[in-house]
Amino acid sequence: MIRLLVKLFIRNPDDTENPAVREKYGVVCGVFGIFLNVLLFFFKLLAGIVSKSVAVTADAFNNLSDAGSSVITILGFKLSFKKPDAEHPFGHGRLEYVSGLIVSFLIILAGVELLKSSAEAVVHPEPVETGLLSVVVLVVSILTKFYMYVYNRGVSKKIKSAAMDAIARDSLSDTISTFVVLASITAARFIKTPLPLDGIAGMVVAVFIVISGLTAARETINPLLGVPPSPEFVKEIEAETLKHKPIHGIHDLVVHDYGPGRVMISLHAEVPGDMDIFALHDVIDNAEVDIAKRFNCAVTIHMDPIDLKNDEVKKMREFVSEEAVSINPGITVHDLRIVPGPTHTNVIFDVVKPLSCLMNDEELRSTLSSRIKNVRPECICIISVDRPFV
């Protein structure tokens, strides 16, 4: 069904880098989700009233809250598609993450409310009348919710959407929780026990819902706070940059994510210091254009001239890199240059200190300087410590 809707309402559905296509995916899936959840709400509410089951009734209102979540998701996609303005020059893309976070809070709220009502059912249990209507409605609900999980999960991966992933997680938790409700009312019919199975099942469902909401919240908070790009993406950027000769290497790569399809990249490109500056500038311009086209982003590249022909600089760079790695395997060295003088030689370079390195900046400078000075006593090290952003 969702494939048919995609074909009917989304032009060029495979162009998922296009913000307009992403918006339509969110709207189509959201409207379809509202339709299914409202249907499930009415049928479950009817079944809950007939069976006098607090778990079934609570599950019905959980579906109603899911419909509300879909409305918020639609609004999030619509608002995130708004063009940049004077107050938001980087666009509104992160509103999609905000909508996912709101959905997560609604999921948690639904779980907490269900936990309260289920606890009351445990303390003050009432007999549950299990009929064919309740069983059929719950079985249909389980199948429907699992179907919603499958298509929402598929779309979330296709368009790389944290908000759609939150909806998918909620659908999966609903599948599990409804199965627990079905098991409880079936057990109540065939097993004679003083235990308040209906209330206990409701509490189990509530726990599933709260856990699902917390997980979804974490997945949407992370991109709002800022997360590093994936190692695969970093390698792709590096490979695309190094295609443009004579760029020798890159460092200080920073990826700013302002929402899906709104990424900004900045990096330093190492180029030969003895080449014509205008020719190098042309290479950098071409690299910026090609990277921007491939990754659908804005790109800024800073040129770093390096001396590739000086054997002394090359040997010193290799030696310093080996010493740095011996301190911590994640440390990298760049922008090394040598300034000789009559009484001493300045060795100037930057090191990128990984988060795994427990030394503070001054300890790292001191340790690395001492190791270099043990081998090259005439050298004075001037070290700048950088932070990694990838």
GROMACS .gro file of C-alpha atoms in nm, residues 15-390:
model
  376
   15ASP     CA    1   1.602   1.142  -0.530
   16THR     CA    2   1.613   1.132  -0.150
   17GLU     CA    3   1.882   1.402  -0.131
   18ASN     CA    4   1.620   1.648  -0.253
   19PRO     CA    5   1.454   1.819   0.049
   20ALA     CA    6   1.122   1.837  -0.137
   21VAL     CA    7   1.122   1.459  -0.187
   22ARG     CA    8   1.208   1.400   0.179
   23GLU     CA    9   0.922   1.628   0.284
   24LYS     CA   10   0.673   1.434   0.069
   25TYR     CA   11   0.790   1.103   0.215
   26GLY     CA   12   0.726   1.241   0.564
   27VAL     CA   13   0.381   1.371   0.471
   28VAL     CA   14   0.271   1.053   0.289
   29CYS     CA   15   0.386   0.823   0.568
   30GLY     CA   16   0.244   1.056   0.833
   31VAL     CA   17  -0.103   1.079   0.677
   32PHE     CA   18  -0.116   0.703   0.621
   33GLY     CA   19  -0.008   0.650   0.983
   34ILE     CA   20  -0.281   0.882   1.111
   35PHE     CA   21  -0.542   0.688   0.912
   36LEU     CA   22  -0.430   0.348   1.044
   37ASN     CA   23  -0.389   0.465   1.405
   38VAL     CA   24  -0.732   0.629   1.419
   39LEU     CA   25  -0.893   0.309   1.287
   40LEU     CA   26  -0.707   0.102   1.546
   41PHE     CA   27  -0.810   0.345   1.820
   42PHE     CA   28  -1.183   0.314   1.750
   43PHE     CA   29  -1.181  -0.065   1.717
   44LYS     CA   30  -0.962  -0.115   2.026
   45LEU     CA   31  -1.170   0.128   2.230
   46LEU     CA   32  -1.482  -0.067   2.136
   47ALA     CA   33  -1.310  -0.395   2.225
   48GLY     CA   34  -1.185  -0.250   2.555
   49ILE     CA   35  -1.530  -0.129   2.655
   50VAL     CA   36  -1.690  -0.464   2.568
   51SER     CA   37  -1.424  -0.671   2.747
   52LYS     CA   38  -1.381  -0.424   3.039
   53SER     CA   39  -1.005  -0.455   2.993
   54VAL     CA   40  -0.790  -0.166   3.111
   55ALA     CA   41  -0.498  -0.297   2.906
   56VAL     CA   42  -0.696  -0.301   2.580
   57THR     CA   43  -0.844   0.044   2.648
   58ALA     CA   44  -0.503   0.186   2.735
   59ASP     CA   45  -0.359   0.033   2.419
   60ALA     CA   46  -0.636   0.208   2.223
   61PHE     CA   47  -0.541   0.549   2.362
   62ASN     CA   48  -0.177   0.468   2.286
   63ASN     CA   49  -0.280   0.440   1.920
   64LEU     CA   50  -0.456   0.776   1.945
   65SER     CA   51  -0.135   0.931   2.076
   66ASP     CA   52   0.047   0.769   1.784
   67ALA     CA   53  -0.187   0.953   1.548
   68GLY     CA   54  -0.093   1.275   1.725
   69SER     CA   55   0.273   1.184   1.683
   70SER     CA   56   0.221   1.146   1.309
   71VAL     CA   57   0.066   1.495   1.296
   72ILE     CA   58   0.376   1.637   1.466
   73THR     CA   59   0.602   1.446   1.229
   74ILE     CA   60   0.419   1.594   0.929
   75LEU     CA   61   0.456   1.944   1.072
   76GLY     CA   62   0.824   1.879   1.136
   77PHE     CA   63   0.885   1.776   0.776
   78LYS     CA   64   0.684   2.071   0.641
   79LEU     CA   65   0.861   2.328   0.860
   80SER     CA   66   1.208   2.182   0.804
   81PHE     CA   67   1.158   2.238   0.430
   82LYS     CA   68   1.128   2.615   0.480
   83LYS     CA   69   1.399   2.813   0.305
   84PRO     CA   70   1.668   3.000   0.502
   85ASP     CA   71   1.573   3.347   0.624
   86ALA     CA   72   1.742   3.637   0.799
   87GLU     CA   73   1.701   3.480   1.142
   88HIS     CA   74   1.792   3.128   1.032
   89PRO     CA   75   2.059   3.155   0.759
   90PHE     CA   76   2.133   2.782   0.779
   91GLY     CA   77   1.770   2.686   0.715
   92HIS     CA   78   1.518   2.500   0.931
   93GLY     CA   79   1.634   2.142   0.873
   94ARG     CA   80   1.683   2.063   1.241
   95LEU     CA   81   1.311   2.109   1.302
   96GLU     CA   82   1.279   1.753   1.173
   97TYR     CA   83   1.491   1.641   1.469
   98VAL     CA   84   1.283   1.857   1.702
   99SER     CA   85   0.963   1.692   1.578
  100GLY     CA   86   1.119   1.351   1.641
  101LEU     CA   87   1.210   1.459   1.994
  102ILE     CA   88   0.853   1.577   2.061
  103VAL     CA   89   0.722   1.243   1.935
  104SER     CA   90   0.963   1.069   2.174
  105PHE     CA   91   0.831   1.270   2.469
  106LEU     CA   92   0.472   1.186   2.372
  107ILE     CA   93   0.565   0.817   2.363
  108ILE     CA   94   0.717   0.844   2.711
  109LEU     CA   95   0.413   1.034   2.840
  110ALA     CA   96   0.179   0.767   2.701
  111GLY     CA   97   0.387   0.499   2.873
  112VAL     CA   98   0.382   0.678   3.208
  113GLU     CA   99   0.002   0.730   3.194
  114LEU     CA  100  -0.047   0.364   3.102
  115LEU     CA  101   0.177   0.263   3.392
  116LYS     CA  102  -0.044   0.461   3.633
  117SER     CA  103  -0.372   0.312   3.509
  118SER     CA  104  -0.223  -0.039   3.504
  119ALA     CA  105  -0.099  -0.001   3.861
  120GLU     CA  106  -0.452   0.092   3.965
  121ALA     CA  107  -0.582  -0.218   3.788
  122VAL     CA  108  -0.334  -0.429   3.985
  123VAL     CA  109  -0.443  -0.276   4.317
  124HIS     CA  110  -0.815  -0.280   4.231
  125PRO     CA  111  -0.858  -0.558   3.972
  126GLU     CA  112  -1.184  -0.606   3.784
  127PRO     CA  113  -1.297  -0.917   3.592
  128VAL     CA  114  -1.210  -0.917   3.222
  129GLU     CA  115  -1.455  -1.058   2.969
  130THR     CA  116  -1.258  -1.202   2.678
  131GLY     CA  117  -1.458  -1.228   2.357
  132LEU     CA  118  -1.392  -1.296   1.990
  133LEU     CA  119  -1.408  -0.924   1.909
  134SER     CA  120  -1.118  -0.841   2.142
  135VAL     CA  121  -0.899  -1.123   2.008
  136VAL     CA  122  -0.964  -1.035   1.642
  137VAL     CA  123  -0.904  -0.664   1.697
  138LEU     CA  124  -0.577  -0.726   1.881
  139VAL     CA  125  -0.450  -0.973   1.618
  140VAL     CA  126  -0.531  -0.724   1.339
  141SER     CA  127  -0.360  -0.451   1.543
  142ILE     CA  128  -0.043  -0.658   1.584
  143LEU     CA  129  -0.022  -0.724   1.209
  144THR     CA  130  -0.098  -0.359   1.125
  145LYS     CA  131   0.157  -0.220   1.368
  146PHE     CA  132   0.426  -0.455   1.244
  147TYR     CA  133   0.349  -0.347   0.888
  148MET     CA  134   0.380   0.017   1.000
  149TYR     CA  135   0.714  -0.063   1.161
  150VAL     CA  136   0.842  -0.223   0.840
  151TYR     CA  137   0.748   0.065   0.609
  152ASN     CA  138   0.848   0.341   0.853
  153ARG     CA  139   1.181   0.171   0.915
  154GLY     CA  140   1.237   0.133   0.542
  155VAL     CA  141   1.157   0.498   0.474
  156SER     CA  142   1.374   0.616   0.767
  157LYS     CA  143   1.672   0.434   0.617
  158LYS     CA  144   1.594   0.552   0.265
  159ILE     CA  145   1.576   0.921   0.355
  160LYS     CA  146   1.802   0.897   0.666
  161SER     CA  147   1.542   1.048   0.898
  162ALA     CA  148   1.568   1.038   1.279
  163ALA     CA  149   1.201   1.143   1.307
  164MET     CA  150   1.082   0.852   1.089
  165ASP     CA  151   1.305   0.618   1.285
  166ALA     CA  152   1.134   0.733   1.608
  167ILE     CA  153   0.793   0.654   1.454
  168ALA     CA  154   0.922   0.312   1.343
  169ARG     CA  155   1.050   0.232   1.693
  170ASP     CA  156   0.715   0.333   1.838
  171SER     CA  157   0.534   0.099   1.595
  172LEU     CA  158   0.759  -0.190   1.695
  173SER     CA  159   0.702  -0.128   2.066
  174ASP     CA  160   0.327  -0.116   1.996
  175THR     CA  161   0.351  -0.451   1.820
  176ILE     CA  162   0.517  -0.607   2.122
  177SER     CA  163   0.290  -0.438   2.376
  178THR     CA  164  -0.029  -0.537   2.192
  179PHE     CA  165   0.094  -0.896   2.178
  180VAL     CA  166   0.140  -0.883   2.558
  181VAL     CA  167  -0.216  -0.753   2.597
  182LEU     CA  168  -0.348  -1.034   2.373
  183ALA     CA  169  -0.157  -1.291   2.577
  184SER     CA  170  -0.294  -1.151   2.903
  185ILE     CA  171  -0.663  -1.155   2.807
  186THR     CA  172  -0.624  -1.502   2.654
  187ALA     CA  173  -0.458  -1.628   2.972
  188ALA     CA  174  -0.733  -1.468   3.183
  189ARG     CA  175  -0.992  -1.671   2.993
  190PHE     CA  176  -0.824  -2.010   3.021
  191ILE     CA  177  -0.617  -1.984   3.340
  192LYS     CA  178  -0.786  -1.947   3.675
  193THR     CA  179  -0.555  -1.737   3.890
  194PRO     CA  180  -0.597  -1.468   4.156
  195LEU     CA  181  -0.328  -1.262   3.986
  196PRO     CA  182  -0.449  -0.941   3.816
  197LEU     CA  183  -0.315  -1.043   3.473
  198ASP     CA  184  -0.480  -0.751   3.295
  199GLY     CA  185  -0.309  -0.492   3.513
  200ILE     CA  186   0.025  -0.673   3.503
  201ALA     CA  187   0.009  -0.689   3.123
  202GLY     CA  188  -0.068  -0.318   3.115
  203MET     CA  189   0.242  -0.247   3.325
  204VAL     CA  190   0.459  -0.459   3.095
  205VAL     CA  191   0.321  -0.270   2.795
  206ALA     CA  192   0.393   0.061   2.970
  207VAL     CA  193   0.756  -0.035   3.030
  208PHE     CA  194   0.799  -0.125   2.661
  209ILE     CA  195   0.652   0.209   2.559
  210VAL     CA  196   0.872   0.413   2.795
  211ILE     CA  197   1.188   0.230   2.683
  212SER     CA  198   1.093   0.289   2.319
  213GLY     CA  199   1.040   0.659   2.388
  214LEU     CA  200   1.373   0.696   2.568
  215THR     CA  201   1.557   0.521   2.286
  216ALA     CA  202   1.389   0.740   2.024
  217ALA     CA  203   1.469   1.053   2.228
  218ARG     CA  204   1.836   0.962   2.240
  219GLU     CA  205   1.845   0.909   1.863
  220THR     CA  206   1.696   1.256   1.800
  221ILE     CA  207   1.888   1.445   2.070
  222ASN     CA  208   2.226   1.331   1.933
  223PRO     CA  209   2.202   1.515   1.597
  224LEU     CA  210   2.066   1.822   1.776
  225LEU     CA  211   2.371   1.831   2.004
  226GLY     CA  212   2.606   1.750   1.718
  227VAL     CA  213   2.764   1.417   1.631
  228PRO     CA  214   3.077   1.338   1.428
  229PRO     CA  215   3.035   1.222   1.069
  230SER     CA  216   3.060   0.851   1.003
  231PRO     CA  217   3.408   0.712   0.923
  232GLU     CA  218   3.274   0.607   0.583
  233PHE     CA  219   3.165   0.964   0.505
  234VAL     CA  220   3.504   1.100   0.612
  235LYS     CA  221   3.682   0.854   0.381
  236GLU     CA  222   3.454   0.950   0.092
  237ILE     CA  223   3.529   1.321   0.144
  238GLU     CA  224   3.902   1.253   0.163
  239ALA     CA  225   3.897   1.037  -0.152
  240GLU     CA  226   3.696   1.298  -0.346
  241THR     CA  227   3.937   1.575  -0.236
  242LEU     CA  228   4.252   1.380  -0.324
  243LYS     CA  229   4.124   1.325  -0.678
  244HIS     CA  230   4.224   1.684  -0.746
  245LYS     CA  231   4.597   1.679  -0.799
  246PRO     CA  232   4.830   1.805  -0.664
  247ILE     CA  233   4.641   1.803  -0.331
  248HIS     CA  234   4.861   1.585  -0.112
  249GLY     CA  235   4.645   1.534   0.199
  250ILE     CA  236   4.373   1.683   0.417
  251HIS     CA  237   4.329   1.766   0.784
  252ASP     CA  238   4.108   1.974   1.016
  253LEU     CA  239   3.795   1.833   0.854
  254VAL     CA  240   3.474   1.967   1.012
  255VAL     CA  241   3.122   1.862   0.912
  256HIS     CA  242   2.836   2.085   1.030
  257ASP     CA  243   2.493   1.921   1.013
  258TYR     CA  244   2.202   2.166   1.006
  259GLY     CA  245   1.947   1.902   0.918
  260PRO     CA  246   1.905   1.649   0.637
  261GLY     CA  247   2.030   1.793   0.309
  262ARG     CA  248   2.183   2.094   0.485
  263VAL     CA  249   2.545   2.001   0.551
  264MET     CA  250   2.847   2.232   0.553
  265ILE     CA  251   3.201   2.098   0.519
  266SER     CA  252   3.529   2.275   0.586
  267LEU     CA  253   3.877   2.127   0.559
  268HIS     CA  254   4.243   2.211   0.507
  269ALA     CA  255   4.403   2.077   0.190
  270GLU     CA  256   4.780   2.024   0.180
  271VAL     CA  257   4.931   2.151  -0.145
  272PRO     CA  258   5.291   2.190  -0.270
  273GLY     CA  259   5.435   2.519  -0.147
  274ASP     CA  260   5.642   2.580  -0.461
  275MET     CA  261   5.354   2.590  -0.711
  276ASP     CA  262   5.186   2.894  -0.863
  277ILE     CA  263   4.926   3.029  -0.621
  278PHE     CA  264   4.673   3.100  -0.897
  279ALA     CA  265   4.699   2.746  -1.033
  280LEU     CA  266   4.652   2.603  -0.683
  281HIS     CA  267   4.353   2.831  -0.622
  282ASP     CA  268   4.193   2.693  -0.938
  283VAL     CA  269   4.244   2.336  -0.812
  284ILE     CA  270   4.085   2.422  -0.478
  285ASP     CA  271   3.787   2.588  -0.651
  286ASN     CA  272   3.729   2.276  -0.862
  287ALA     CA  273   3.755   2.054  -0.555
  288GLU     CA  274   3.496   2.264  -0.371
  289VAL     CA  275   3.253   2.245  -0.664
  290ASP     CA  276   3.290   1.869  -0.709
  291ILE     CA  277   3.255   1.789  -0.338
  292ALA     CA  278   2.949   2.014  -0.313
  293LYS     CA  279   2.783   1.838  -0.609
  294ARG     CA  280   2.859   1.487  -0.488
  295PHE     CA  281   2.751   1.534  -0.127
  296ASN     CA  282   2.485   1.804  -0.176
  297CYS     CA  283   2.652   2.040   0.070
  298ALA     CA  284   2.836   2.370   0.106
  299VAL     CA  285   3.217   2.339   0.107
  300THR     CA  286   3.503   2.564   0.215
  301ILE     CA  287   3.864   2.452   0.162
  302HIS     CA  288   4.168   2.625   0.309
  303MET     CA  289   4.502   2.579   0.133
  304ASP     CA  290   4.795   2.467   0.346
  305PRO     CA  291   5.126   2.487   0.155
  306ILE     CA  292   5.375   2.218   0.254
  307ASP     CA  293   5.732   2.147   0.153
  308LEU     CA  294   5.736   1.814  -0.030
  309LYS     CA  295   6.092   1.837  -0.168
  310ASN     CA  296   6.288   1.910   0.148
  311ASP     CA  297   6.430   1.579   0.276
  312GLU     CA  298   6.501   1.722   0.620
  313VAL     CA  299   6.139   1.830   0.664
  314LYS     CA  300   6.019   1.491   0.537
  315LYS     CA  301   6.237   1.300   0.782
  316MET     CA  302   6.140   1.527   1.071
  317ARG     CA  303   5.769   1.484   0.986
  318GLU     CA  304   5.804   1.104   0.985
  319PHE     CA  305   6.001   1.107   1.311
  320VAL     CA  306   5.756   1.339   1.491
  321SER     CA  307   5.458   1.133   1.366
  322GLU     CA  308   5.613   0.811   1.498
  323GLU     CA  309   5.680   0.967   1.839
  324ALA     CA  310   5.326   1.107   1.855
  325VAL     CA  311   5.171   0.769   1.771
  326SER     CA  312   5.383   0.602   2.040
  327ILE     CA  313   5.218   0.836   2.295
  328ASN     CA  314   4.868   0.765   2.164
  329PRO     CA  315   4.781   0.576   1.844
  330GLY     CA  316   4.516   0.833   1.750
  331ILE     CA  317   4.743   1.139   1.747
  332THR     CA  318   4.816   1.289   1.404
  333VAL     CA  319   5.065   1.556   1.298
  334HIS     CA  320   5.028   1.818   1.027
  335ASP     CA  321   5.161   2.156   0.909
  336LEU     CA  322   5.518   2.077   1.016
  337ARG     CA  323   5.787   2.323   0.914
  338ILE     CA  324   6.146   2.387   1.021
  339VAL     CA  325   6.293   2.733   1.085
  340PRO     CA  326   6.672   2.706   1.133
  341GLY     CA  327   6.871   2.966   1.328
  342PRO     CA  328   7.231   3.026   1.442
  343THR     CA  329   7.180   2.882   1.793
  344HIS     CA  330   6.871   2.659   1.761
  345THR     CA  331   6.610   2.526   1.520
  346ASN     CA  332   6.239   2.582   1.563
  347VAL     CA  333   6.018   2.287   1.473
  348ILE     CA  334   5.664   2.416   1.434
  349PHE     CA  335   5.369   2.182   1.390
  350ASP     CA  336   5.010   2.099   1.491
  351VAL     CA  337   4.892   1.779   1.657
  352VAL     CA  338   4.535   1.653   1.668
  353LYS     CA  339   4.471   1.503   2.012
  354PRO     CA  340   4.200   1.233   2.013
  355LEU     CA  341   3.945   1.216   2.293
  356SER     CA  342   4.106   0.888   2.404
  357CYS     CA  343   4.427   1.072   2.503
  358LEU     CA  344   4.417   1.134   2.879
  359MET     CA  345   4.700   1.391   2.878
  360ASN     CA  346   4.611   1.756   2.898
  361ASP     CA  347   4.745   1.986   2.627
  362GLU     CA  348   5.050   2.099   2.822
  363GLU     CA  349   5.146   1.744   2.919
  364LEU     CA  350   5.124   1.636   2.556
  365ARG     CA  351   5.339   1.929   2.441
  366SER     CA  352   5.597   1.862   2.711
  367THR     CA  353   5.617   1.486   2.648
  368LEU     CA  354   5.646   1.521   2.272
  369SER     CA  355   5.900   1.805   2.297
  370SER     CA  356   6.118   1.602   2.535
  371ARG     CA  357   6.124   1.302   2.303
  372ILE     CA  358   6.221   1.514   2.005
  373LYS     CA  359   6.486   1.703   2.205
  374ASN     CA  360   6.645   1.374   2.321
  375VAL     CA  361   6.725   1.294   1.959
  376ARG     CA  362   6.762   1.649   1.825
  377PRO     CA  363   6.892   1.865   2.114
  378GLU     CA  364   6.913   2.177   1.897
  379CYS     CA  365   6.537   2.168   1.828
  380ILE     CA  366   6.280   2.379   2.009
  381CYS     CA  367   5.925   2.258   1.946
  382ILE     CA  368   5.636   2.499   1.900
  383ILE     CA  369   5.325   2.281   1.914
  384SER     CA  370   4.960   2.371   1.864
  385VAL     CA  371   4.707   2.116   1.994
  386ASP     CA  372   4.391   2.074   1.785
  387ARG     CA  373   4.062   1.900   1.871
  388PRO     CA  374   3.921   1.629   1.646
  389PHE     CA  375   3.579   1.687   1.488
  390VAL     CA  376   3.556   1.357   1.301
   0.00000   0.00000   0.00000
